[in-house]
XYZ file of C-alpha atoms in Angstrom:
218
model
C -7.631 18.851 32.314
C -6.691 21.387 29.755
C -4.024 24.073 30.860
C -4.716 27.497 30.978
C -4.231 29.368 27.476
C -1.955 31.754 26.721
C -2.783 34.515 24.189
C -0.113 34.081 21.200
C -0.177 37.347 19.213
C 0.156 37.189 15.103
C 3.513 38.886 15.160
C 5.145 35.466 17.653
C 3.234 33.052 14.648
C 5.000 34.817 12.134
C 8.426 34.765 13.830
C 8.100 31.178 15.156
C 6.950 30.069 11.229
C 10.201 31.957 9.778
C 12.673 30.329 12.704
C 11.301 27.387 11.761
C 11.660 28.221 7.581
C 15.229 29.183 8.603
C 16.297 25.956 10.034
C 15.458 24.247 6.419
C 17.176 27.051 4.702
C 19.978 26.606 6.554
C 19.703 22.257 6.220
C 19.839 23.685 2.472
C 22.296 25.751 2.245
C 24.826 23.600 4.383
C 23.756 20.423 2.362
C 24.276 21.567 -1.396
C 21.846 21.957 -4.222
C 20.829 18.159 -5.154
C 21.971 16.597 -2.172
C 18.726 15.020 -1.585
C 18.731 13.165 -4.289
C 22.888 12.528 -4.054
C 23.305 11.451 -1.118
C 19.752 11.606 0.923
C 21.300 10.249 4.395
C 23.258 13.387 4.662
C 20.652 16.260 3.680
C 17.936 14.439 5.874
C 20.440 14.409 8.567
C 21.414 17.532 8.031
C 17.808 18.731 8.836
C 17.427 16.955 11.572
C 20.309 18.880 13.196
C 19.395 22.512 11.719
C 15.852 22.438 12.384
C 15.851 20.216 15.945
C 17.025 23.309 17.950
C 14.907 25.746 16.344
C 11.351 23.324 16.453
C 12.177 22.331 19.931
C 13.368 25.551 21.622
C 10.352 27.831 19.677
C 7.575 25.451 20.926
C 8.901 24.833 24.247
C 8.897 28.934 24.391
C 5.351 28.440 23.297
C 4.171 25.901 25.615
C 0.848 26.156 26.838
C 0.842 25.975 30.506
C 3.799 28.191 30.870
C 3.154 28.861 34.553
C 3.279 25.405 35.515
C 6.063 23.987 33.223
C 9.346 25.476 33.123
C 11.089 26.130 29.116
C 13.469 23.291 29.944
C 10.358 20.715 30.874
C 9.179 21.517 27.552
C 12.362 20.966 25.980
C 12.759 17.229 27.458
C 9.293 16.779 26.355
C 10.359 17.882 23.088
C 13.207 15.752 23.147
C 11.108 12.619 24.077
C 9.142 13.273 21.537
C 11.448 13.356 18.997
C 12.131 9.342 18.730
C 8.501 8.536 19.547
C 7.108 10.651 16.931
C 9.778 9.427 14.726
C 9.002 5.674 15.564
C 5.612 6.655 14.966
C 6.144 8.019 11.104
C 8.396 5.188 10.141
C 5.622 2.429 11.237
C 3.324 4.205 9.318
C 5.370 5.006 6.465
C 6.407 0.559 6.336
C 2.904 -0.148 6.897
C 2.219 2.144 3.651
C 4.289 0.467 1.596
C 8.028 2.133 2.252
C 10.823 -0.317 1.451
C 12.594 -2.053 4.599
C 15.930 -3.220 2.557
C 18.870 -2.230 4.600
C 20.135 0.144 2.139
C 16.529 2.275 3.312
C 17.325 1.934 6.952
C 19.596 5.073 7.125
C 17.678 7.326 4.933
C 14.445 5.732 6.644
C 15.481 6.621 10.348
C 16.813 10.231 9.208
C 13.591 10.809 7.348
C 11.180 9.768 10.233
C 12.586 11.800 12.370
C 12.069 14.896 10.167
C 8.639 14.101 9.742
C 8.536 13.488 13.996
C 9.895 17.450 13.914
C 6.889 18.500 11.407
C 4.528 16.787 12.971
C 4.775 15.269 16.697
C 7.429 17.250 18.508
C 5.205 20.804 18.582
C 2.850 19.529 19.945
C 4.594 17.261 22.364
C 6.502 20.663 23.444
C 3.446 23.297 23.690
C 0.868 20.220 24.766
C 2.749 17.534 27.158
C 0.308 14.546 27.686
C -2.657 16.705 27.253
C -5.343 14.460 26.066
C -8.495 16.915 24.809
C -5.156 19.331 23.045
C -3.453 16.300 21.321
C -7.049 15.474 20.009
C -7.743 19.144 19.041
C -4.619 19.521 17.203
C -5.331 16.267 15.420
C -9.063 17.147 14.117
C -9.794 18.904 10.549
C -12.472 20.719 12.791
C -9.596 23.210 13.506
C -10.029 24.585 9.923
C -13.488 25.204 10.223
C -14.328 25.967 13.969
C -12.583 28.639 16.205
C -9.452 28.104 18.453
C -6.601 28.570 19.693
C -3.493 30.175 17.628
C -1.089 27.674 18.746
C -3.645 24.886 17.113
C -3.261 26.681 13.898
C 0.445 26.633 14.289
C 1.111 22.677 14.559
C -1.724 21.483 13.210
C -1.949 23.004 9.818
C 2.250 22.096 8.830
C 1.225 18.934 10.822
C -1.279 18.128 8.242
C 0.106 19.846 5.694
C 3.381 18.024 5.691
C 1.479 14.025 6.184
C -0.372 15.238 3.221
C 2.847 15.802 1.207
C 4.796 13.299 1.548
C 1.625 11.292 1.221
C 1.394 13.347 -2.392
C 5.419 12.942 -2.813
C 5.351 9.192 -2.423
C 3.111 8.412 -6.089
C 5.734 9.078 -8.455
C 7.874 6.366 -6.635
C 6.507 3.060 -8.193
C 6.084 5.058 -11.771
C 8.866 3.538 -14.424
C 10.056 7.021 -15.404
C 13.367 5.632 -14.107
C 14.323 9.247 -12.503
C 16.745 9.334 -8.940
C 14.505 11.441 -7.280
C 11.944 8.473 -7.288
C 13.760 6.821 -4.699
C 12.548 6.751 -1.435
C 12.324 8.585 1.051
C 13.874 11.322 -1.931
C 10.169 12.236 -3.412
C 8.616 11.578 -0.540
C 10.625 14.434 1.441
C 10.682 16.939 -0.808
C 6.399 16.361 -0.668
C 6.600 16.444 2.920
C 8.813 19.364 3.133
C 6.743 21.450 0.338
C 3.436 20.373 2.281
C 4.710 21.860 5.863
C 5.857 25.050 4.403
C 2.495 25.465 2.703
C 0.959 24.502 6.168
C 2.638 27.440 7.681
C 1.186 29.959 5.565
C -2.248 28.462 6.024
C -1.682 28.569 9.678
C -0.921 32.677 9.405
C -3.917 32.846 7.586
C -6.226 30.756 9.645
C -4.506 33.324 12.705
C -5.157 36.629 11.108
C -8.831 35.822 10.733
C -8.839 34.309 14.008
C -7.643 37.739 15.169
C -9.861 39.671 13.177
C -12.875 37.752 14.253
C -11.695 38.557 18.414
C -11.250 42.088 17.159
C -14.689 42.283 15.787
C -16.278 41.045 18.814
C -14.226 42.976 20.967
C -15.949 46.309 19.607
């Protein structure tokens, strides 16, 4: 049964979408320009710890049935989420055609578990085990059918950031013989470029969402 829904106003999209921005500025910032392609282990890592606390706690403040689940429920969903989500992107990404040498393992854990944050733990935090949400959150029909503002929050970096790293990965087997080739190097700065571009489609898809409630409230 689907929870009862909690208004979200424009103004809490915009400041959840800029925490969120901040915790990559600061994986950034603390990692170095380049180190990506340096040393990929460490600036994947170093997302997962800036941005972790920041996905987890503004979704869990989010959460959908906030009168029957506490913050900190929504947090160890969150946090349960993480690995499955992560387990998740990683079987996907092998089953695409990622490398599964040892030397990849690292980088290949780190990076799934990024990709868990952009895509799987949001949902995991606002939705729980929601069936009919997890399925609304998943379908295109978001972009083209009223609903909620939360839906337009993790679905659209959700899709966004699958979509770029999906982009990112088809310079890898090209022989331009360039570092950033290597995976999951391309593939992350696709995925990373693809959920902030999500984020701003999401603020759009709200605004008219708000306008269109506006209209019909007068």
């Amino acid at each position: 049964m689907r929870a009862e829904v909690t208004q979200i106003s424009a103004l809490t999209a915009v400041a959840a979408h800029v925490l969120c921005s901040a915790g990559l500025a600061a994986a950034h910032a603390l990692a170095g320009r380049g180190a990506l392609v340096s040393d990929p282990a460490l600036a994947l890592r170093l997302l997962v710890v800036c941005e972790a606390p920041i996905v987890i706690a503004v979704f869990s403040y989010l959460r959908r049935d906030a009168k029957s689940c506490s913050f900190f429920r929504a947090v160890a969903r969150g946090l349960i989420g993480l690995p499955v989500g992560a387990f998740l992107n990683a079987f996907g990404a092998i089953i695409l055609g990622a490398p599964v040498g040892v030397k990849y393992w690292i980088a290949t854990i780190y990076w799934s578990l990024v990709m868990s944050l952009f895509t799987f733990v949001p949902a995991a935090c606002v939705f729980g085990a929601s069936r009919i949400d997890w399925q609304d959150v998943l379908s295109h029909s978001i972009y083209f059918t009223p609903t909620d503002v939360e839906n337009y929050m993790i679905s659209a970096p959700c899709h966004g950031a699958v979509l770029g790293a999906w982009l990112g990965a088809w310079p890898m087997p090209l022989d331009w013989e360039r570092p950033w080739q290597e995976w999951p190097i391309c593939v992350t700065y696709g995925a990373v470029a693809g959920y902030l571009f999500g984020m701003a489609v999401s603020l759009v898809l709200t605004a008219l969402y708000k306008r269109r409630v506006r209209a019909k409230a007068d």
